[in-house]
């Protein structure tokens, strides 16, 4: 197929591009880091693609979400709205829209609820997503529904805490990897360490996305494991795997996000089951040399 990947140089985009090319697809890869802005294509482009993966995003990590909300909000809203206007004009075979677990209501993630988040839970309190990034992703899902109502084919996926051995230190897993490789002591963790996340390896994110496309899944569908691991637990996994026993220092004044975010993988497991455990992911990460992203 003739495939477009936006944000192709990013953590998700480059892995997805590799997987598509390995399948024999012809990939047009665009990324602002390589001098090609997706916004330019969306505003002026008329070429039709069989499949579109919209991975381009503005700083989708916690420090930027909390520290630069206007940049994150306005930038991602502009990208997503331009995507669907372009898609309505060019009518690609299918668009894959990457939403986020941040679209879920924060009232279901405050620690008092320990039930896995189900896809329809976004309807309970739609006015309470996680910060501006979650609000933009919730709006993107609404745009996707409108696009579908007009005859467009669109798959909406909600990745939870994606991670991998080459992830940027802007994200917890990547930061922990760098600290463990450097054998830092104290080993710092943002927040009090009790924040729980559903960690899903990037190989499984890609596998789940491609399975969703191959099965013509409209979604939304969670990309998750259903297993929660706290930041403190993850930090200790890294230290043990690295073979040292640091003192852990928890920085309560740094951005830490919601208390408990674990997804329900029931819908995903109908088409794909994640294969890489968080323990295996840590081992893989420490087997690699540091990458400065």
PDB file of C-alpha atoms in Angstrom:
ATOM      1  CA  UNK A   1       0.000   0.000   0.000  1.00  0.00           C
ATOM      2  CA  UNK A   2       0.890   3.637  -0.413  1.00  0.00           C
ATOM      3  CA  UNK A   3       1.245   4.852   3.177  1.00  0.00           C
ATOM      4  CA  UNK A   4       1.848   8.220   4.845  1.00  0.00           C
ATOM      5  CA  UNK A   5       3.482   8.461   8.289  1.00  0.00           C
ATOM      6  CA  UNK A   6       3.632  11.882   9.934  1.00  0.00           C
ATOM      7  CA  UNK A   7       6.092  12.360  12.763  1.00  0.00           C
ATOM      8  CA  UNK A   8       8.187   9.614  11.181  1.00  0.00           C
ATOM      9  CA  UNK A   9      11.401  10.510  13.023  1.00  0.00           C
ATOM     10  CA  UNK A  10       9.773  10.289  16.455  1.00  0.00           C
ATOM     11  CA  UNK A  11       9.791   7.401  18.899  1.00  0.00           C
ATOM     12  CA  UNK A  12       6.603   5.837  17.519  1.00  0.00           C
ATOM     13  CA  UNK A  13       6.892   7.063  13.941  1.00  0.00           C
ATOM     14  CA  UNK A  14      10.282   5.555  13.190  1.00  0.00           C
ATOM     15  CA  UNK A  15       9.327   2.144  14.571  1.00  0.00           C
ATOM     16  CA  UNK A  16       6.050   2.190  12.682  1.00  0.00           C
ATOM     17  CA  UNK A  17       7.810   3.217   9.464  1.00  0.00           C
ATOM     18  CA  UNK A  18      10.252   0.314   9.810  1.00  0.00           C
ATOM     19  CA  UNK A  19       7.401  -2.150  10.372  1.00  0.00           C
ATOM     20  CA  UNK A  20       5.442  -0.887   7.366  1.00  0.00           C
ATOM     21  CA  UNK A  21       8.456  -1.064   5.066  1.00  0.00           C
ATOM     22  CA  UNK A  22       9.161  -4.594   6.323  1.00  0.00           C
ATOM     23  CA  UNK A  23       5.616  -5.502   5.253  1.00  0.00           C
ATOM     24  CA  UNK A  24       6.341  -4.228   1.752  1.00  0.00           C
ATOM     25  CA  UNK A  25       4.400  -0.965   1.937  1.00  0.00           C
ATOM     26  CA  UNK A  26       5.647   2.164   0.185  1.00  0.00           C
ATOM     27  CA  UNK A  27       6.035   4.761   2.925  1.00  0.00           C
ATOM     28  CA  UNK A  28       6.090   8.525   2.564  1.00  0.00           C
ATOM     29  CA  UNK A  29       7.722   9.634   5.823  1.00  0.00           C
ATOM     30  CA  UNK A  30       7.510  13.271   6.921  1.00  0.00           C
ATOM     31  CA  UNK A  31       8.831  14.897  10.063  1.00  0.00           C
ATOM     32  CA  UNK A  32       9.524  18.502  10.989  1.00  0.00           C
ATOM     33  CA  UNK A  33      12.890  17.398  12.404  1.00  0.00           C
ATOM     34  CA  UNK A  34      13.889  16.431   8.882  1.00  0.00           C
ATOM     35  CA  UNK A  35      12.628  19.623   7.262  1.00  0.00           C
ATOM     36  CA  UNK A  36       9.154  18.478   6.243  1.00  0.00           C
ATOM     37  CA  UNK A  37       6.241  19.849   8.250  1.00  0.00           C
ATOM     38  CA  UNK A  38       3.021  17.825   8.310  1.00  0.00           C
ATOM     39  CA  UNK A  39       1.081  21.094   8.486  1.00  0.00           C
ATOM     40  CA  UNK A  40       2.399  22.092   5.058  1.00  0.00           C
ATOM     41  CA  UNK A  41       1.151  18.823   3.592  1.00  0.00           C
ATOM     42  CA  UNK A  42      -2.221  19.120   5.287  1.00  0.00           C
ATOM     43  CA  UNK A  43      -2.719  22.690   4.068  1.00  0.00           C
ATOM     44  CA  UNK A  44      -1.576  22.294   0.483  1.00  0.00           C
ATOM     45  CA  UNK A  45      -1.333  18.589  -0.361  1.00  0.00           C
ATOM     46  CA  UNK A  46      -3.735  16.794  -2.678  1.00  0.00           C
ATOM     47  CA  UNK A  47      -2.082  13.390  -2.999  1.00  0.00           C
ATOM     48  CA  UNK A  48      -4.236  10.440  -1.964  1.00  0.00           C
ATOM     49  CA  UNK A  49      -2.829   7.692   0.276  1.00  0.00           C
ATOM     50  CA  UNK A  50      -4.177   4.217   0.962  1.00  0.00           C
ATOM     51  CA  UNK A  51      -3.339   4.552   4.649  1.00  0.00           C
ATOM     52  CA  UNK A  52      -2.338   7.436   6.928  1.00  0.00           C
ATOM     53  CA  UNK A  53      -0.689   7.155  10.357  1.00  0.00           C
ATOM     54  CA  UNK A  54      -0.766  10.504  12.152  1.00  0.00           C
ATOM     55  CA  UNK A  55       2.083  10.260  14.690  1.00  0.00           C
ATOM     56  CA  UNK A  56       3.123  13.932  14.575  1.00  0.00           C
ATOM     57  CA  UNK A  57       2.663  15.651  17.935  1.00  0.00           C
ATOM     58  CA  UNK A  58       3.967  18.609  19.903  1.00  0.00           C
ATOM     59  CA  UNK A  59       5.833  17.647  23.110  1.00  0.00           C
ATOM     60  CA  UNK A  60       3.453  14.926  24.420  1.00  0.00           C
ATOM     61  CA  UNK A  61       5.343  14.443  27.696  1.00  0.00           C
ATOM     62  CA  UNK A  62       4.547  15.441  31.275  1.00  0.00           C
ATOM     63  CA  UNK A  63       6.998  18.288  31.772  1.00  0.00           C
ATOM     64  CA  UNK A  64       5.751  20.079  28.651  1.00  0.00           C
ATOM     65  CA  UNK A  65       2.079  19.300  29.309  1.00  0.00           C
ATOM     66  CA  UNK A  66       2.325  20.892  32.753  1.00  0.00           C
ATOM     67  CA  UNK A  67       4.998  23.488  31.979  1.00  0.00           C
ATOM     68  CA  UNK A  68       4.046  24.679  28.477  1.00  0.00           C
ATOM     69  CA  UNK A  69       0.305  23.987  28.191  1.00  0.00           C
ATOM     70  CA  UNK A  70      -0.404  26.648  25.544  1.00  0.00           C
ATOM     71  CA  UNK A  71       2.310  25.312  23.244  1.00  0.00           C
ATOM     72  CA  UNK A  72       1.165  21.726  23.720  1.00  0.00           C
ATOM     73  CA  UNK A  73      -2.537  22.518  23.406  1.00  0.00           C
ATOM     74  CA  UNK A  74      -2.483  24.907  20.477  1.00  0.00           C
ATOM     75  CA  UNK A  75       0.180  22.980  18.572  1.00  0.00           C
ATOM     76  CA  UNK A  76      -1.548  19.614  18.764  1.00  0.00           C
ATOM     77  CA  UNK A  77      -5.001  21.025  18.117  1.00  0.00           C
ATOM     78  CA  UNK A  78      -3.689  22.725  14.979  1.00  0.00           C
ATOM     79  CA  UNK A  79      -2.100  19.491  13.753  1.00  0.00           C
ATOM     80  CA  UNK A  80      -5.149  17.333  14.395  1.00  0.00           C
ATOM     81  CA  UNK A  81      -7.696  19.724  12.924  1.00  0.00           C
ATOM     82  CA  UNK A  82      -5.534  20.197   9.820  1.00  0.00           C
ATOM     83  CA  UNK A  83      -5.257  16.407   9.472  1.00  0.00           C
ATOM     84  CA  UNK A  84      -8.998  15.853   9.297  1.00  0.00           C
ATOM     85  CA  UNK A  85      -9.615  18.785   6.968  1.00  0.00           C
ATOM     86  CA  UNK A  86      -6.954  17.391   4.622  1.00  0.00           C
ATOM     87  CA  UNK A  87      -8.411  13.864   4.928  1.00  0.00           C
ATOM     88  CA  UNK A  88     -11.897  15.138   4.096  1.00  0.00           C
ATOM     89  CA  UNK A  89     -10.435  16.713   0.973  1.00  0.00           C
ATOM     90  CA  UNK A  90      -8.226  13.843  -0.235  1.00  0.00           C
ATOM     91  CA  UNK A  91     -10.202  10.830   1.085  1.00  0.00           C
ATOM     92  CA  UNK A  92      -7.407   8.397   2.044  1.00  0.00           C
ATOM     93  CA  UNK A  93      -8.311   4.734   2.361  1.00  0.00           C
ATOM     94  CA  UNK A  94      -7.998   4.876   6.149  1.00  0.00           C
ATOM     95  CA  UNK A  95      -6.656   7.296   8.756  1.00  0.00           C
ATOM     96  CA  UNK A  96      -5.130   6.067  12.013  1.00  0.00           C
ATOM     97  CA  UNK A  97      -5.565   8.690  14.731  1.00  0.00           C
ATOM     98  CA  UNK A  98      -3.395   8.340  17.815  1.00  0.00           C
ATOM     99  CA  UNK A  99      -5.408   9.493  20.782  1.00  0.00           C
ATOM    100  CA  UNK A 100      -4.126   8.937  24.319  1.00  0.00           C
ATOM    101  CA  UNK A 101      -5.002   7.503  27.711  1.00  0.00           C
ATOM    102  CA  UNK A 102      -4.891  11.166  28.788  1.00  0.00           C
ATOM    103  CA  UNK A 103      -8.382  11.464  27.268  1.00  0.00           C
ATOM    104  CA  UNK A 104      -9.810   9.554  30.249  1.00  0.00           C
ATOM    105  CA  UNK A 105     -11.417  11.505  33.123  1.00  0.00           C
ATOM    106  CA  UNK A 106      -8.951  12.325  35.876  1.00  0.00           C
ATOM    107  CA  UNK A 107     -11.631  11.561  38.475  1.00  0.00           C
ATOM    108  CA  UNK A 108     -11.235   7.876  37.521  1.00  0.00           C
ATOM    109  CA  UNK A 109      -7.460   8.061  38.007  1.00  0.00           C
ATOM    110  CA  UNK A 110      -7.116   9.636  41.448  1.00  0.00           C
ATOM    111  CA  UNK A 111      -6.247   6.406  43.250  1.00  0.00           C
ATOM    112  CA  UNK A 112      -9.667   5.897  44.804  1.00  0.00           C
ATOM    113  CA  UNK A 113     -10.658   3.900  41.714  1.00  0.00           C
ATOM    114  CA  UNK A 114      -8.617   0.813  40.835  1.00  0.00           C
ATOM    115  CA  UNK A 115     -10.772  -0.457  37.994  1.00  0.00           C
ATOM    116  CA  UNK A 116      -9.092  -0.659  34.581  1.00  0.00           C
ATOM    117  CA  UNK A 117     -10.152   2.143  32.261  1.00  0.00           C
ATOM    118  CA  UNK A 118     -12.571   0.960  29.579  1.00  0.00           C
ATOM    119  CA  UNK A 119     -13.049   2.658  26.253  1.00  0.00           C
ATOM    120  CA  UNK A 120     -16.534   3.967  27.070  1.00  0.00           C
ATOM    121  CA  UNK A 121     -15.332   5.535  30.344  1.00  0.00           C
ATOM    122  CA  UNK A 122     -14.490   8.734  28.444  1.00  0.00           C
ATOM    123  CA  UNK A 123     -18.243   9.312  28.255  1.00  0.00           C
ATOM    124  CA  UNK A 124     -18.673   9.403  32.050  1.00  0.00           C
ATOM    125  CA  UNK A 125     -17.092  12.816  32.606  1.00  0.00           C
ATOM    126  CA  UNK A 126     -16.011  14.069  29.168  1.00  0.00           C
ATOM    127  CA  UNK A 127     -15.195  17.478  30.653  1.00  0.00           C
ATOM    128  CA  UNK A 128     -12.401  16.062  32.851  1.00  0.00           C
ATOM    129  CA  UNK A 129      -9.549  14.751  30.655  1.00  0.00           C
ATOM    130  CA  UNK A 130      -5.964  14.950  31.874  1.00  0.00           C
ATOM    131  CA  UNK A 131      -4.791  18.541  31.277  1.00  0.00           C
ATOM    132  CA  UNK A 132      -4.762  20.315  27.915  1.00  0.00           C
ATOM    133  CA  UNK A 133      -3.162  17.364  26.129  1.00  0.00           C
ATOM    134  CA  UNK A 134      -6.014  15.068  27.146  1.00  0.00           C
ATOM    135  CA  UNK A 135      -8.552  17.704  26.140  1.00  0.00           C
ATOM    136  CA  UNK A 136      -6.990  18.021  22.693  1.00  0.00           C
ATOM    137  CA  UNK A 137      -6.988  14.249  22.230  1.00  0.00           C
ATOM    138  CA  UNK A 138     -10.638  14.064  23.286  1.00  0.00           C
ATOM    139  CA  UNK A 139     -11.403  16.732  20.686  1.00  0.00           C
ATOM    140  CA  UNK A 140      -9.397  14.782  18.105  1.00  0.00           C
ATOM    141  CA  UNK A 141     -11.598  11.769  18.766  1.00  0.00           C
ATOM    142  CA  UNK A 142     -14.665  13.939  18.175  1.00  0.00           C
ATOM    143  CA  UNK A 143     -13.205  15.133  14.893  1.00  0.00           C
ATOM    144  CA  UNK A 144     -12.551  11.505  13.972  1.00  0.00           C
ATOM    145  CA  UNK A 145     -16.224  10.666  14.604  1.00  0.00           C
ATOM    146  CA  UNK A 146     -17.345  13.592  12.451  1.00  0.00           C
ATOM    147  CA  UNK A 147     -14.975  12.478   9.708  1.00  0.00           C
ATOM    148  CA  UNK A 148     -16.390   8.947   9.942  1.00  0.00           C
ATOM    149  CA  UNK A 149     -19.943  10.308   9.804  1.00  0.00           C
ATOM    150  CA  UNK A 150     -19.031  11.943   6.486  1.00  0.00           C
ATOM    151  CA  UNK A 151     -17.903   8.609   5.052  1.00  0.00           C
ATOM    152  CA  UNK A 152     -14.241   8.551   6.037  1.00  0.00           C
ATOM    153  CA  UNK A 153     -12.555   5.423   7.386  1.00  0.00           C
ATOM    154  CA  UNK A 154     -10.683   6.097  10.626  1.00  0.00           C
ATOM    155  CA  UNK A 155      -9.150   3.956  13.362  1.00  0.00           C
ATOM    156  CA  UNK A 156      -8.774   5.578  16.794  1.00  0.00           C
ATOM    157  CA  UNK A 157      -6.255   4.043  19.188  1.00  0.00           C
ATOM    158  CA  UNK A 158      -5.475   5.054  22.781  1.00  0.00           C
ATOM    159  CA  UNK A 159      -1.934   4.043  23.749  1.00  0.00           C
ATOM    160  CA  UNK A 160      -1.171   3.955  27.448  1.00  0.00           C
ATOM    161  CA  UNK A 161       2.450   4.367  28.674  1.00  0.00           C
ATOM    162  CA  UNK A 162       4.448   3.332  25.645  1.00  0.00           C
ATOM    163  CA  UNK A 163       8.139   2.731  26.211  1.00  0.00           C
ATOM    164  CA  UNK A 164      11.228   1.223  24.610  1.00  0.00           C
ATOM    165  CA  UNK A 165      14.979   1.016  24.710  1.00  0.00           C
ATOM    166  CA  UNK A 166      15.536   4.095  22.533  1.00  0.00           C
ATOM    167  CA  UNK A 167      12.994   6.360  24.214  1.00  0.00           C
ATOM    168  CA  UNK A 168      13.844   9.955  25.043  1.00  0.00           C
ATOM    169  CA  UNK A 169      14.714  10.963  28.600  1.00  0.00           C
ATOM    170  CA  UNK A 170      11.712  13.325  28.423  1.00  0.00           C
ATOM    171  CA  UNK A 171       9.666  10.250  29.401  1.00  0.00           C
ATOM    172  CA  UNK A 172      10.008   8.288  32.679  1.00  0.00           C
ATOM    173  CA  UNK A 173      11.184   5.012  31.162  1.00  0.00           C
ATOM    174  CA  UNK A 174      13.849   6.714  29.069  1.00  0.00           C
ATOM    175  CA  UNK A 175      14.990   8.834  32.012  1.00  0.00           C
ATOM    176  CA  UNK A 176      15.208   5.800  34.316  1.00  0.00           C
ATOM    177  CA  UNK A 177      17.245   3.957  31.706  1.00  0.00           C
ATOM    178  CA  UNK A 178      19.804   6.751  31.519  1.00  0.00           C
ATOM    179  CA  UNK A 179      20.030   6.946  35.322  1.00  0.00           C
ATOM    180  CA  UNK A 180      20.514   3.202  35.676  1.00  0.00           C
ATOM    181  CA  UNK A 181      23.164   3.058  32.953  1.00  0.00           C
ATOM    182  CA  UNK A 182      25.012   5.897  34.702  1.00  0.00           C
ATOM    183  CA  UNK A 183      24.492   4.150  38.059  1.00  0.00           C
ATOM    184  CA  UNK A 184      23.211   7.392  39.535  1.00  0.00           C
ATOM    185  CA  UNK A 185      22.953   7.532  43.316  1.00  0.00           C
ATOM    186  CA  UNK A 186      20.627   8.932  44.455  1.00  0.00           C
ATOM    187  CA  UNK A 187      18.267   7.678  41.769  1.00  0.00           C
ATOM    188  CA  UNK A 188      15.655  10.432  41.356  1.00  0.00           C
ATOM    189  CA  UNK A 189      11.978   9.806  40.665  1.00  0.00           C
ATOM    190  CA  UNK A 190       9.443  12.546  39.970  1.00  0.00           C
ATOM    191  CA  UNK A 191       6.500  12.535  42.368  1.00  0.00           C
ATOM    192  CA  UNK A 192       6.207  10.270  45.379  1.00  0.00           C
ATOM    193  CA  UNK A 193       6.754   7.099  43.343  1.00  0.00           C
ATOM    194  CA  UNK A 194       3.298   5.655  43.925  1.00  0.00           C
ATOM    195  CA  UNK A 195       1.951   6.761  40.531  1.00  0.00           C
ATOM    196  CA  UNK A 196       0.902   3.617  38.659  1.00  0.00           C
ATOM    197  CA  UNK A 197       1.064   3.249  34.891  1.00  0.00           C
ATOM    198  CA  UNK A 198       0.208   0.584  32.322  1.00  0.00           C
ATOM    199  CA  UNK A 199       3.515   0.121  30.496  1.00  0.00           C
ATOM    200  CA  UNK A 200       3.296  -1.213  26.940  1.00  0.00           C
ATOM    201  CA  UNK A 201       6.406  -1.853  24.859  1.00  0.00           C
ATOM    202  CA  UNK A 202       6.736   0.034  21.587  1.00  0.00           C
ATOM    203  CA  UNK A 203       6.880  -3.265  19.663  1.00  0.00           C
ATOM    204  CA  UNK A 204       3.462  -4.094  21.075  1.00  0.00           C
ATOM    205  CA  UNK A 205       2.137  -0.605  20.337  1.00  0.00           C
ATOM    206  CA  UNK A 206       3.131  -1.069  16.690  1.00  0.00           C
ATOM    207  CA  UNK A 207       1.799  -4.623  16.610  1.00  0.00           C
ATOM    208  CA  UNK A 208      -1.532  -3.535  18.105  1.00  0.00           C
ATOM    209  CA  UNK A 209      -1.895  -0.614  15.697  1.00  0.00           C
ATOM    210  CA  UNK A 210      -1.213  -2.768  12.646  1.00  0.00           C
ATOM    211  CA  UNK A 211      -3.616  -5.430  13.912  1.00  0.00           C
ATOM    212  CA  UNK A 212      -6.284  -2.749  14.340  1.00  0.00           C
ATOM    213  CA  UNK A 213      -5.793  -1.631  10.751  1.00  0.00           C
ATOM    214  CA  UNK A 214      -5.707  -5.169   9.363  1.00  0.00           C
ATOM    215  CA  UNK A 215      -8.998  -5.909  11.124  1.00  0.00           C
ATOM    216  CA  UNK A 216     -10.654  -2.630  10.071  1.00  0.00           C
ATOM    217  CA  UNK A 217     -11.171  -1.660  13.705  1.00  0.00           C
ATOM    218  CA  UNK A 218     -12.740   1.768  14.061  1.00  0.00           C
ATOM    219  CA  UNK A 219     -12.087   2.019  17.782  1.00  0.00           C
ATOM    220  CA  UNK A 220     -11.424   3.626  20.059  1.00  0.00           C
ATOM    221  CA  UNK A 221      -9.319   0.760  21.328  1.00  0.00           C
ATOM    222  CA  UNK A 222      -6.972   0.811  24.309  1.00  0.00           C
ATOM    223  CA  UNK A 223      -3.390  -0.213  23.642  1.00  0.00           C
ATOM    224  CA  UNK A 224      -2.474  -1.516  27.065  1.00  0.00           C
ATOM    225  CA  UNK A 225      -1.638  -4.614  29.077  1.00  0.00           C
ATOM    226  CA  UNK A 226      -4.027  -4.288  32.014  1.00  0.00           C
ATOM    227  CA  UNK A 227      -1.056  -4.552  34.400  1.00  0.00           C
ATOM    228  CA  UNK A 228      -0.065  -1.648  36.649  1.00  0.00           C
ATOM    229  CA  UNK A 229       3.492  -0.888  37.750  1.00  0.00           C
ATOM    230  CA  UNK A 230       4.364   2.102  39.934  1.00  0.00           C
ATOM    231  CA  UNK A 231       7.184   4.530  39.224  1.00  0.00           C
ATOM    232  CA  UNK A 232       8.974   3.330  42.358  1.00  0.00           C
ATOM    233  CA  UNK A 233       8.677  -0.297  41.249  1.00  0.00           C
ATOM    234  CA  UNK A 234      10.002   0.560  37.803  1.00  0.00           C
ATOM    235  CA  UNK A 235      12.953   2.476  39.257  1.00  0.00           C
ATOM    236  CA  UNK A 236      13.829  -0.507  41.455  1.00  0.00           C
ATOM    237  CA  UNK A 237      13.621  -2.860  38.451  1.00  0.00           C
ATOM    238  CA  UNK A 238      16.178  -0.720  36.645  1.00  0.00           C
ATOM    239  CA  UNK A 239      18.518  -0.597  39.622  1.00  0.00           C
ATOM    240  CA  UNK A 240      18.344  -4.363  40.177  1.00  0.00           C
ATOM    241  CA  UNK A 241      18.923  -5.089  36.506  1.00  0.00           C
ATOM    242  CA  UNK A 242      21.838  -2.639  36.470  1.00  0.00           C
ATOM    243  CA  UNK A 243      23.324  -4.437  39.477  1.00  0.00           C
ATOM    244  CA  UNK A 244      23.437  -1.732  42.109  1.00  0.00           C
ATOM    245  CA  UNK A 245      21.466  -0.501  45.131  1.00  0.00           C
ATOM    246  CA  UNK A 246      21.040   3.282  45.029  1.00  0.00           C
ATOM    247  CA  UNK A 247      19.109   5.473  47.404  1.00  0.00           C
ATOM    248  CA  UNK A 248      15.865   6.548  45.781  1.00  0.00           C
ATOM    249  CA  UNK A 249      14.996  10.229  46.011  1.00  0.00           C
ATOM    250  CA  UNK A 250      11.380  11.166  45.310  1.00  0.00           C
ATOM    251  CA  UNK A 251      10.810  14.716  44.052  1.00  0.00           C
ATOM    252  CA  UNK A 252       7.296  15.645  45.142  1.00  0.00           C
ATOM    253  CA  UNK A 253       7.535  19.104  43.567  1.00  0.00           C
ATOM    254  CA  UNK A 254       8.073  17.791  40.022  1.00  0.00           C
ATOM    255  CA  UNK A 255       5.232  16.979  37.563  1.00  0.00           C
ATOM    256  CA  UNK A 256       3.906  13.502  38.249  1.00  0.00           C
ATOM    257  CA  UNK A 257       0.493  13.203  36.593  1.00  0.00           C
ATOM    258  CA  UNK A 258      -2.475  11.179  37.808  1.00  0.00           C
ATOM    259  CA  UNK A 259      -2.232   8.561  40.549  1.00  0.00           C
ATOM    260  CA  UNK A 260      -3.517   5.402  38.841  1.00  0.00           C
ATOM    261  CA  UNK A 261      -3.778   4.788  35.091  1.00  0.00           C
ATOM    262  CA  UNK A 262      -4.287   1.201  33.941  1.00  0.00           C
ATOM    263  CA  UNK A 263      -6.286   0.174  30.876  1.00  0.00           C
ATOM    264  CA  UNK A 264      -8.730  -2.626  30.187  1.00  0.00           C
ATOM    265  CA  UNK A 265      -7.228  -4.675  27.291  1.00  0.00           C
ATOM    266  CA  UNK A 266     -10.371  -6.735  26.601  1.00  0.00           C
ATOM    267  CA  UNK A 267     -11.143  -5.101  23.273  1.00  0.00           C
ATOM    268  CA  UNK A 268      -7.484  -5.148  22.199  1.00  0.00           C
ATOM    269  CA  UNK A 269      -7.063  -8.815  23.090  1.00  0.00           C
ATOM    270  CA  UNK A 270      -9.689  -9.724  20.502  1.00  0.00           C
ATOM    271  CA  UNK A 271      -7.157  -8.816  17.809  1.00  0.00           C
ATOM    272  CA  UNK A 272      -3.755  -8.609  19.536  1.00  0.00           C
ATOM    273  CA  UNK A 273      -2.164  -9.553  22.854  1.00  0.00           C
ATOM    274  CA  UNK A 274       0.935  -7.666  24.063  1.00  0.00           C
ATOM    275  CA  UNK A 275       3.988  -9.919  24.296  1.00  0.00           C
ATOM    276  CA  UNK A 276       6.751  -7.923  26.022  1.00  0.00           C
ATOM    277  CA  UNK A 277       6.550  -7.722  29.823  1.00  0.00           C
ATOM    278  CA  UNK A 278       7.870  -4.676  31.663  1.00  0.00           C
ATOM    279  CA  UNK A 279      10.607  -6.873  33.161  1.00  0.00           C
ATOM    280  CA  UNK A 280      11.744  -7.927  29.689  1.00  0.00           C
ATOM    281  CA  UNK A 281      11.517  -4.326  28.527  1.00  0.00           C
ATOM    282  CA  UNK A 282      13.897  -3.191  31.276  1.00  0.00           C
ATOM    283  CA  UNK A 283      16.370  -5.939  30.354  1.00  0.00           C
ATOM    284  CA  UNK A 284      16.291  -4.912  26.701  1.00  0.00           C
ATOM    285  CA  UNK A 285      16.750  -1.266  27.586  1.00  0.00           C
ATOM    286  CA  UNK A 286      19.852  -1.842  29.695  1.00  0.00           C
ATOM    287  CA  UNK A 287      21.366  -4.071  27.008  1.00  0.00           C
ATOM    288  CA  UNK A 288      21.512  -0.973  24.749  1.00  0.00           C
ATOM    289  CA  UNK A 289      23.878   1.989  24.914  1.00  0.00           C
ATOM    290  CA  UNK A 290      22.399   5.409  25.802  1.00  0.00           C
ATOM    291  CA  UNK A 291      20.804   7.363  22.971  1.00  0.00           C
ATOM    292  CA  UNK A 292      20.572  11.158  23.220  1.00  0.00           C
ATOM    293  CA  UNK A 293      17.287  12.235  21.655  1.00  0.00           C
TER     294      UNK A 293
END
